[in-house]
Coordinates of C-alpha atoms and ligand atoms in Angstrom, one line a residue:
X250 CA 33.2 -47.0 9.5
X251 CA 34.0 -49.3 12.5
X252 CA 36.4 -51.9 11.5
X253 CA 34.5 -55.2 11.9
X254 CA 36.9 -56.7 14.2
X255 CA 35.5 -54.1 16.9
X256 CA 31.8 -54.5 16.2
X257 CA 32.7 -58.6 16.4
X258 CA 34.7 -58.1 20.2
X259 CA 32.1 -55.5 21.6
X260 CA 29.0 -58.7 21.0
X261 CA 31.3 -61.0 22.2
X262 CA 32.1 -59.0 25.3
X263 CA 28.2 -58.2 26.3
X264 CA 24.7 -59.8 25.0
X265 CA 22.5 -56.4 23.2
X266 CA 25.4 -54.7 22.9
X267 CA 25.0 -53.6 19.2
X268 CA 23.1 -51.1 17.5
X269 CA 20.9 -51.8 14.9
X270 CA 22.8 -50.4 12.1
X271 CA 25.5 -53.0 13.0
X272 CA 23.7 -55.8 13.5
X273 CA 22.2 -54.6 10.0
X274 CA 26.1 -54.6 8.7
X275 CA 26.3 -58.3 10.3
X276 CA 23.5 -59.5 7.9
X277 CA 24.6 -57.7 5.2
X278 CA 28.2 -59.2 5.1
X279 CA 30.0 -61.0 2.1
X280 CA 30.8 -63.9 2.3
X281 CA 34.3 -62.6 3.1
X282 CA 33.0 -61.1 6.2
X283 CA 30.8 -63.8 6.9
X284 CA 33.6 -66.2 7.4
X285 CA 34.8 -64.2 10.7
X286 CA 31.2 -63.6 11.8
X287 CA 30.3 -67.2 11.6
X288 CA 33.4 -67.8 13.8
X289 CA 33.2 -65.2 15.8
X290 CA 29.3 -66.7 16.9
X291 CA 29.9 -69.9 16.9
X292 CA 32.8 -69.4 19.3
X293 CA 30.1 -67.5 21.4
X294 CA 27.8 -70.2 21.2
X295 CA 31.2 -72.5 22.5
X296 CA 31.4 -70.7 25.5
X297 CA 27.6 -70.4 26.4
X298 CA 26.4 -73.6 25.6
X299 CA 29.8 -75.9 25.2
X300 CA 30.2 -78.3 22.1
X301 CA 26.9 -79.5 22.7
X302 CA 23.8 -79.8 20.5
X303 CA 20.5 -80.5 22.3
X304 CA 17.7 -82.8 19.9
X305 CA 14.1 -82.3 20.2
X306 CA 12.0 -85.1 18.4
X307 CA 9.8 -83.1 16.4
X308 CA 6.1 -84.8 16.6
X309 CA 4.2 -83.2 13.4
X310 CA 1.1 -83.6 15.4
X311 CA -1.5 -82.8 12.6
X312 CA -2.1 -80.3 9.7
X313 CA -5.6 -78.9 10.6
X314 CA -5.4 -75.2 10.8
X315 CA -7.9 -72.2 10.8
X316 CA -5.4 -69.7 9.8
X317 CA -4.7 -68.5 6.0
X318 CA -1.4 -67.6 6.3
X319 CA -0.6 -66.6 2.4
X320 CA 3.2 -68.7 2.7
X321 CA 1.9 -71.6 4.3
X322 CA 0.8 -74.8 2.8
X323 CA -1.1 -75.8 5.7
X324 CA -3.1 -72.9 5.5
X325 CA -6.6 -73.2 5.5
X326 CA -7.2 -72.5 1.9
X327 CA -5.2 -75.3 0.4
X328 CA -7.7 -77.7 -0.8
X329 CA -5.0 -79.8 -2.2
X330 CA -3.7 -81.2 1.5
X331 CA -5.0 -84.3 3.0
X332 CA -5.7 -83.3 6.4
X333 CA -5.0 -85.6 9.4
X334 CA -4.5 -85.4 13.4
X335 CA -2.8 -87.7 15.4
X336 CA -4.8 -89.6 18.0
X337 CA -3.1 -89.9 21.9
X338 CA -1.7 -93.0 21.1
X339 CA -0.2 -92.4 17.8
X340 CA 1.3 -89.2 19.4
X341 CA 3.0 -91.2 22.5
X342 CA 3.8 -93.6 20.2
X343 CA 6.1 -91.2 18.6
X344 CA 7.3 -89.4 21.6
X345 CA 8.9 -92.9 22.5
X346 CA 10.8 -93.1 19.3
X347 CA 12.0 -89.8 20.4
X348 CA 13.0 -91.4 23.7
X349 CA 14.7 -94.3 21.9
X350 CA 16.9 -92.5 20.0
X351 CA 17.9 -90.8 23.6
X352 CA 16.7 -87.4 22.8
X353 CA 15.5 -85.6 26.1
X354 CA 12.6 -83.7 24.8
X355 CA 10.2 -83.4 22.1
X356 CA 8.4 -80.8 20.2
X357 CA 4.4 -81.0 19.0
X358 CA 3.5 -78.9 16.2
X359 CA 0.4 -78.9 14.8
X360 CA -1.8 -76.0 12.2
X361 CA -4.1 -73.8 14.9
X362 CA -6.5 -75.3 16.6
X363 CA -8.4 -72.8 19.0
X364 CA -11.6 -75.1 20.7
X365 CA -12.5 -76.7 23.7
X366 CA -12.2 -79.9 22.8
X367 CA -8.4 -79.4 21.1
X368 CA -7.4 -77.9 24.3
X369 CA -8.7 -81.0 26.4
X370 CA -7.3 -83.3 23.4
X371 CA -3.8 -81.4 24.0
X372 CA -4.7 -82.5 28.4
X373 CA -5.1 -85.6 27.7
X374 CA -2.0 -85.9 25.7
X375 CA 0.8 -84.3 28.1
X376 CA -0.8 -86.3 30.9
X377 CA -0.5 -89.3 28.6
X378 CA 3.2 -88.2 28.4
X379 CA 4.1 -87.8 31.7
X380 CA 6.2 -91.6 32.2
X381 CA 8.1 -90.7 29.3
X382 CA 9.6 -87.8 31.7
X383 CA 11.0 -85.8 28.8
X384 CA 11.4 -82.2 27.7
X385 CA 8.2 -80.8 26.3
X386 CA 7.8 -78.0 23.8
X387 CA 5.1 -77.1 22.3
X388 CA 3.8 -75.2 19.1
X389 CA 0.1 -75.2 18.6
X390 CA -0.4 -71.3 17.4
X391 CA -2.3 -68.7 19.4
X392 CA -4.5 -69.7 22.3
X393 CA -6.0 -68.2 25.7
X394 CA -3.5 -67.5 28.6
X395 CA -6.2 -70.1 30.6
X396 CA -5.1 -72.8 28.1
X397 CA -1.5 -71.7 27.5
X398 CA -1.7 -72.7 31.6
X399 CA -4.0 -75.9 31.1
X400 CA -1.3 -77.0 29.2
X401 CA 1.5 -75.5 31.7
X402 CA -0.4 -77.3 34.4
X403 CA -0.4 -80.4 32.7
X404 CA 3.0 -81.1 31.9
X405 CA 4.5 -78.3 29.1
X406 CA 7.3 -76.6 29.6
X407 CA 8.4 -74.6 26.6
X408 CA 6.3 -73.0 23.6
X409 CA 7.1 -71.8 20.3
X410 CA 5.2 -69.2 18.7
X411 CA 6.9 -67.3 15.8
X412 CA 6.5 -63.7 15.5
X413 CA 7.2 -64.7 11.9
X414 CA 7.8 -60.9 11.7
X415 CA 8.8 -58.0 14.2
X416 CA 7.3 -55.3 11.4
X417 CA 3.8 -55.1 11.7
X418 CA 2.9 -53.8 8.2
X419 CA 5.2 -56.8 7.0
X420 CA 3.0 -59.1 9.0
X421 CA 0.0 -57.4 7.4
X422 CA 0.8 -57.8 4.1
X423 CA 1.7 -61.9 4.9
X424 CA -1.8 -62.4 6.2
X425 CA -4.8 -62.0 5.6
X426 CA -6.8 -58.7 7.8
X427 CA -8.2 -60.8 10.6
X428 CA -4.9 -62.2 11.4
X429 CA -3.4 -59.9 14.2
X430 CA 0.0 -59.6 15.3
X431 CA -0.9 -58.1 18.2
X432 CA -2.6 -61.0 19.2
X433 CA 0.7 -63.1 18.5
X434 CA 2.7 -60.1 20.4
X435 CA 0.3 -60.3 23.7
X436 CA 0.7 -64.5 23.6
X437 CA 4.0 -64.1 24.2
X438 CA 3.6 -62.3 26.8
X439 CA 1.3 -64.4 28.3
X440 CA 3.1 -67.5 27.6
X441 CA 5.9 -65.8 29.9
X442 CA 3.3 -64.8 33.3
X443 CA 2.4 -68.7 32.9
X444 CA 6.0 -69.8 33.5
X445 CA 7.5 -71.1 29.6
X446 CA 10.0 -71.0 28.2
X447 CA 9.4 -68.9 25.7
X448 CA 10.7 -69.4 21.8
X449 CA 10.1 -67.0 19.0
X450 CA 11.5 -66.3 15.7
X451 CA 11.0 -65.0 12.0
X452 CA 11.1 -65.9 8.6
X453 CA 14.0 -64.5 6.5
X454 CA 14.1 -64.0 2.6
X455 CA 10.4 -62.8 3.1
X456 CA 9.5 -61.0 -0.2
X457 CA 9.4 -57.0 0.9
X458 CA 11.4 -57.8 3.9
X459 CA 14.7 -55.6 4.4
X460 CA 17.8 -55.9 6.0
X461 CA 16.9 -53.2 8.7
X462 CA 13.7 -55.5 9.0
X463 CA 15.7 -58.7 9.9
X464 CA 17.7 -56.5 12.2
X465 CA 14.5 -55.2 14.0
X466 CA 13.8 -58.9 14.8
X467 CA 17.0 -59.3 16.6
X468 CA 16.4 -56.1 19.0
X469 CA 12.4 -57.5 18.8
X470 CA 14.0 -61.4 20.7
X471 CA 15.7 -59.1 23.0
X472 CA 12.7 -57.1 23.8
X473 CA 10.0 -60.2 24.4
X474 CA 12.9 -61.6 26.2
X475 CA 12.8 -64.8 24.6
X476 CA 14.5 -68.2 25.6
X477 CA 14.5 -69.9 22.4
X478 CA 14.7 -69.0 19.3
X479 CA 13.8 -70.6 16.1
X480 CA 14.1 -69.5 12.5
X481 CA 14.5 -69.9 8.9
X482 CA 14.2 -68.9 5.4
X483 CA 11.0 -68.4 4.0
X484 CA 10.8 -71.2 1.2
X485 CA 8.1 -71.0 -1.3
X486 CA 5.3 -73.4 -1.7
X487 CA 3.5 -73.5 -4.9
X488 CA -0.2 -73.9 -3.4
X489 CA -0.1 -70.8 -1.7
X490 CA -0.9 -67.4 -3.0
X491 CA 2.6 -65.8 -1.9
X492 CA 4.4 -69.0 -3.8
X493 CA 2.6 -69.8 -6.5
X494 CA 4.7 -69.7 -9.7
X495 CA 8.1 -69.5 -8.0
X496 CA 11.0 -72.2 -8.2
X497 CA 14.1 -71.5 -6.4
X498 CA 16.6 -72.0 -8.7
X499 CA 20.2 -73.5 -7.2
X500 CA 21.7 -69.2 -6.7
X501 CA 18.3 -68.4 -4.9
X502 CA 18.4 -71.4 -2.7
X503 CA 21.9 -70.4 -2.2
X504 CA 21.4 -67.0 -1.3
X505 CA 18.4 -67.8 1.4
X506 CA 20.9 -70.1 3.3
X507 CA 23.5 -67.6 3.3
X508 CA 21.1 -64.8 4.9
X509 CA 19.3 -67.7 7.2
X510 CA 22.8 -68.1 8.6
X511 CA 23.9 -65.2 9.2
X512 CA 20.6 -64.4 10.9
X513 CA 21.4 -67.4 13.2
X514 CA 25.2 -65.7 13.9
X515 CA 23.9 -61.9 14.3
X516 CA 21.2 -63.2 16.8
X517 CA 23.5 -65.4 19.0
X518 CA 26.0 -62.6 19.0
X519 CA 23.1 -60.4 20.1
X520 CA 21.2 -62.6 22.8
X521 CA 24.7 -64.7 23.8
X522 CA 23.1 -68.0 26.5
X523 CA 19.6 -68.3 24.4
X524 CA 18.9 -71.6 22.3
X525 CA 18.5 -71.5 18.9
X526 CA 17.4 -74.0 16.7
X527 CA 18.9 -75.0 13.4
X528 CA 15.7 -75.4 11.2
X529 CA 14.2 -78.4 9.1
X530 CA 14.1 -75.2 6.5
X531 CA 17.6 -74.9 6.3
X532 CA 18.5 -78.8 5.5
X533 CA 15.8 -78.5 2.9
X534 CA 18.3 -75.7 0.8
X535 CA 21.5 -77.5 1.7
X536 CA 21.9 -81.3 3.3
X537 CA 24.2 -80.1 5.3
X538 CA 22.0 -77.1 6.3
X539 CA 21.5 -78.3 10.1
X540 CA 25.5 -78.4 10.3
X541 CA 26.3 -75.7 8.9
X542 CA 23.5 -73.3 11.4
X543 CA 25.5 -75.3 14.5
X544 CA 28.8 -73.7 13.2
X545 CA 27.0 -70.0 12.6
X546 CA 25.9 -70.4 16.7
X547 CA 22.9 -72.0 16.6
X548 CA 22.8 -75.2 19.3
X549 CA 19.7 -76.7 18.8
X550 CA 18.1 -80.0 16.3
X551 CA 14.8 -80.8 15.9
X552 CA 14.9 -84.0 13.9
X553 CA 11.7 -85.0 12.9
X554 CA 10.5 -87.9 14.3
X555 CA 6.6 -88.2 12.5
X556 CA 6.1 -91.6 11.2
X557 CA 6.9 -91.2 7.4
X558 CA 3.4 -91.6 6.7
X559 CA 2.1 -87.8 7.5
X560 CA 5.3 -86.3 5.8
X561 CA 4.0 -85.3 2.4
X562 CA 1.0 -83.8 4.3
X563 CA 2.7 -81.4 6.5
X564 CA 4.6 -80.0 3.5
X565 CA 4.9 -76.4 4.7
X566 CA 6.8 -75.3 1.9
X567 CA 8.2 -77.1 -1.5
X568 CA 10.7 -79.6 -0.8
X569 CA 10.6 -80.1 2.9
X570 CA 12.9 -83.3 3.7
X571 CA 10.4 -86.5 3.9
X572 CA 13.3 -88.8 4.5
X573 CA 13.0 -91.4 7.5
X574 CA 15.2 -89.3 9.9
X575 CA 14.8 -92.0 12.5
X576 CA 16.7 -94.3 10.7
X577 CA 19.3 -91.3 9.9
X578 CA 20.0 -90.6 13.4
X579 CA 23.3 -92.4 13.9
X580 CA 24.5 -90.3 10.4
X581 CA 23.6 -87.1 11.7
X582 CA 25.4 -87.9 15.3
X583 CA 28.4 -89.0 13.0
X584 CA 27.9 -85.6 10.9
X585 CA 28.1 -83.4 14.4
X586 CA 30.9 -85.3 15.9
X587 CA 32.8 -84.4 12.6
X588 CA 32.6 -80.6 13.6
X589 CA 33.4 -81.5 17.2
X590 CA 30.0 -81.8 18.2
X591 CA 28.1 -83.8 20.5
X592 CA 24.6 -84.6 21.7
X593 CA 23.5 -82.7 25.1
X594 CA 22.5 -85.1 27.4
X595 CA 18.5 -84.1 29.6
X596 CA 16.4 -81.9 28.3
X597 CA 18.4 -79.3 27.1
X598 CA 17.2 -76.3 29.0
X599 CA 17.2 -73.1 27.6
X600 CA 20.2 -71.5 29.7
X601 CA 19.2 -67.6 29.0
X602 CA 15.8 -69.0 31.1
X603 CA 17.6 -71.2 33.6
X604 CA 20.1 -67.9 34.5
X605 CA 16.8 -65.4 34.6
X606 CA 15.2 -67.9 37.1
X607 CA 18.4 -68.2 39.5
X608 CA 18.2 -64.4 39.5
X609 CA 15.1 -64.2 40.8
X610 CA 15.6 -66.7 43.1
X611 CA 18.4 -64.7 44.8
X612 CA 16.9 -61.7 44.8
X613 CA 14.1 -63.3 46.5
X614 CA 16.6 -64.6 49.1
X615 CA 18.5 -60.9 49.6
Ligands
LIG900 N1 0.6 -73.5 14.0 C1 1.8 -73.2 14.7 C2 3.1 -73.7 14.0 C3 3.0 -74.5 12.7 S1 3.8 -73.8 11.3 C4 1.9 -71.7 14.9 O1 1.1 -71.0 14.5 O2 2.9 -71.3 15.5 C5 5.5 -73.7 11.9 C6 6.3 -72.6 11.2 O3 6.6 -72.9 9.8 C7 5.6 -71.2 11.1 O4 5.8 -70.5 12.3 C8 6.4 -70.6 9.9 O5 7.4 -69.7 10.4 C9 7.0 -71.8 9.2 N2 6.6 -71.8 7.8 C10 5.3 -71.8 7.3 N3 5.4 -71.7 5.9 C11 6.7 -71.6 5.5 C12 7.3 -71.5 4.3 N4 6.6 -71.4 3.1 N5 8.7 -71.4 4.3 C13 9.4 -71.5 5.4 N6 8.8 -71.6 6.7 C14 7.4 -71.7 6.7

């Protein structure tokens, strides 16, 4: 077997240089080995993207959604949820909290909406937006390329759509039938003709999910080309058909972090100048969950900046922080300048997508 070391110096020295039976070894690592992978990607992430942590204000825009997802406590099914929607206001109103704190971008999540009026609801908001001249991402599920460019058109410049899973007949068995992955597959790919930045990701700890699974996903970033990535460990919820009856206990919580992280190491040692976001599902297994993705090569935090209010009813999965993060912002910059860390300042581009776009640029010019 190839000593560790070597499989460690070959990522470092080129992005998509491993195979998938060793980034399948990476995620499968002791914690032994994990040590020396963490370092070894968090080191990469160093030299890529400097000591540097860029914050997007995460606006949870509202918790209506038409899908069903069977892991998802917004999903359509859950009669127990309150639903809500922001209005314009309420949603600039947060977006300048975000710009208070001195974040340079925001994300806008929100359950699937796919109508007319949503899409010129979602108009109205980026132009509302536009003097606040910061970053914006957006995650608002599966739509048309025409909107995907609406929205382009009107101000967006990055959107996240998880692929949740690279394995189709993992995807299948998440979902219910007239959920398509294809569909998901083919937004991506129309997300990138209308000029995003394009972030995807998965789910780990996904019951039937396997190690050569998780390292499908890897190769699968590689292969959409994405900018961003974001991920995180699948936590259960106990309205939802795929949750109901299950309580982590303190080992299982344990062991999802562990895996979580080292999906976050085996994918910047994969992808190299991509951002990747340390996930809200990460703090919610360990407080120090955010911190401890930066040090596995993850250099991206999305504290959420949703009034308080909405919290318990955007509750994704069991035991998502509700805490006023606003008013925690000065501990977690004093939690990241204890590793070394500081805040990026701008909008944080995503440099994999900033290096593609100088490319073209000069072959244009040659
Ligand atoms: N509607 C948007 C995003 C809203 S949900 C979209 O379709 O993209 C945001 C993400 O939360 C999902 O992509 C999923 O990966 C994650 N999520 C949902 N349920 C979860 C659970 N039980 N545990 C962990 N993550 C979950």
């Amino acid at each position: 077997m190839i000593p560790l070391e070597d499989i460690l110096q070959k990522a470092a020295a080129d992005a998509h240089a491993l195979s998938l039976e060793e980034l399948e070894r990476i995620l499968s690592a002791d914690e032994k080995d994990a040590e020396r992978i963490f370092a070894a990607a968090y080191s990469l992430k160093v030299r890529c993207c400097g000591r540097k942590v860029a914050f997007r204000g995460l606006i949870e825009a509202g918790n209506v959604c038409v899908k069903d997802c069977l892991y998802c406590g917004i999903r359509r099914s859950n009669g127990k949820v309150a639903r809500y929607r922001m209005d314009v206001e309420e949603i600039v109103r947060t977006a300048e909290v975000a710009h208070r704190l001195g974040y340079g971008s925001i994300v806008i999540q929100s359950g699937e909406i796919e109508s007319a009026a949503n899409s010129d609801f979602i108009e109205e908001v980026l132009l509302a937006l536009r003097p606040l001249d910061l970053g914006i991402t957006l995650s608002l599920g599966e739509q048309t390329e025409d909107v995907f460019r609406r929205w382009k058109d009107a101000g967006a410049s990055r959107y996240l759509l998880r692929i949740e899973t690279s394995s189709p007949r993992l995807y299948s068995a998440l979902h219910p039938a007239d959920h398509s992955w294809r569909r998901r597959v083919e937004c991506l790919h129309a997300l990138r003709r209308c000029g995003y930045q394009v972030g995807t990701g998965v789910m780990c700890a996904l019951p039937g999910q396997t190690m050569a699974d998780l390292a499908r996903d890897v190769a699968f970033y590689a292969e959409v080309d994405a900018d961003m990535i974001g991920m995180g460990p699948y936590i259960p919820h106990p309205d939802t058909p795929l949750g109901k009856d299950i309580v982590l206990d303190a080992a299982d919580k344990a062991r999802r972090l562990f895996l979580a992280l080292k999906l976050i190491a085996a994918t910047r040692l994969y992808l190299h100048d991509v951002n990747i976001a340390a996930s809200t599902a990460l703090q919610a297994l360990a407080e120090d969950g955010r911190e401890r993705g930066i040090l596995a090569g993850a250099n991206v935090i999305m504290p959420n900046v949703t009034d308080t209010c909405h919290r318990a009813e955007y509750a994704l999965y069991a035991g998502k922080p509700g805490f006023d993060e606003t008013a925690a912002a000065p501990r977690l910059a004093e939690s990241l300048r204890a590793i070394g860390e500081e805040m990026e300042e701008g909008r944080g581009d995503s440099r994999h997508w900033a290096n593609n776009v100088q490319n073209v640029e000069s072959q244009g010019r040659r």
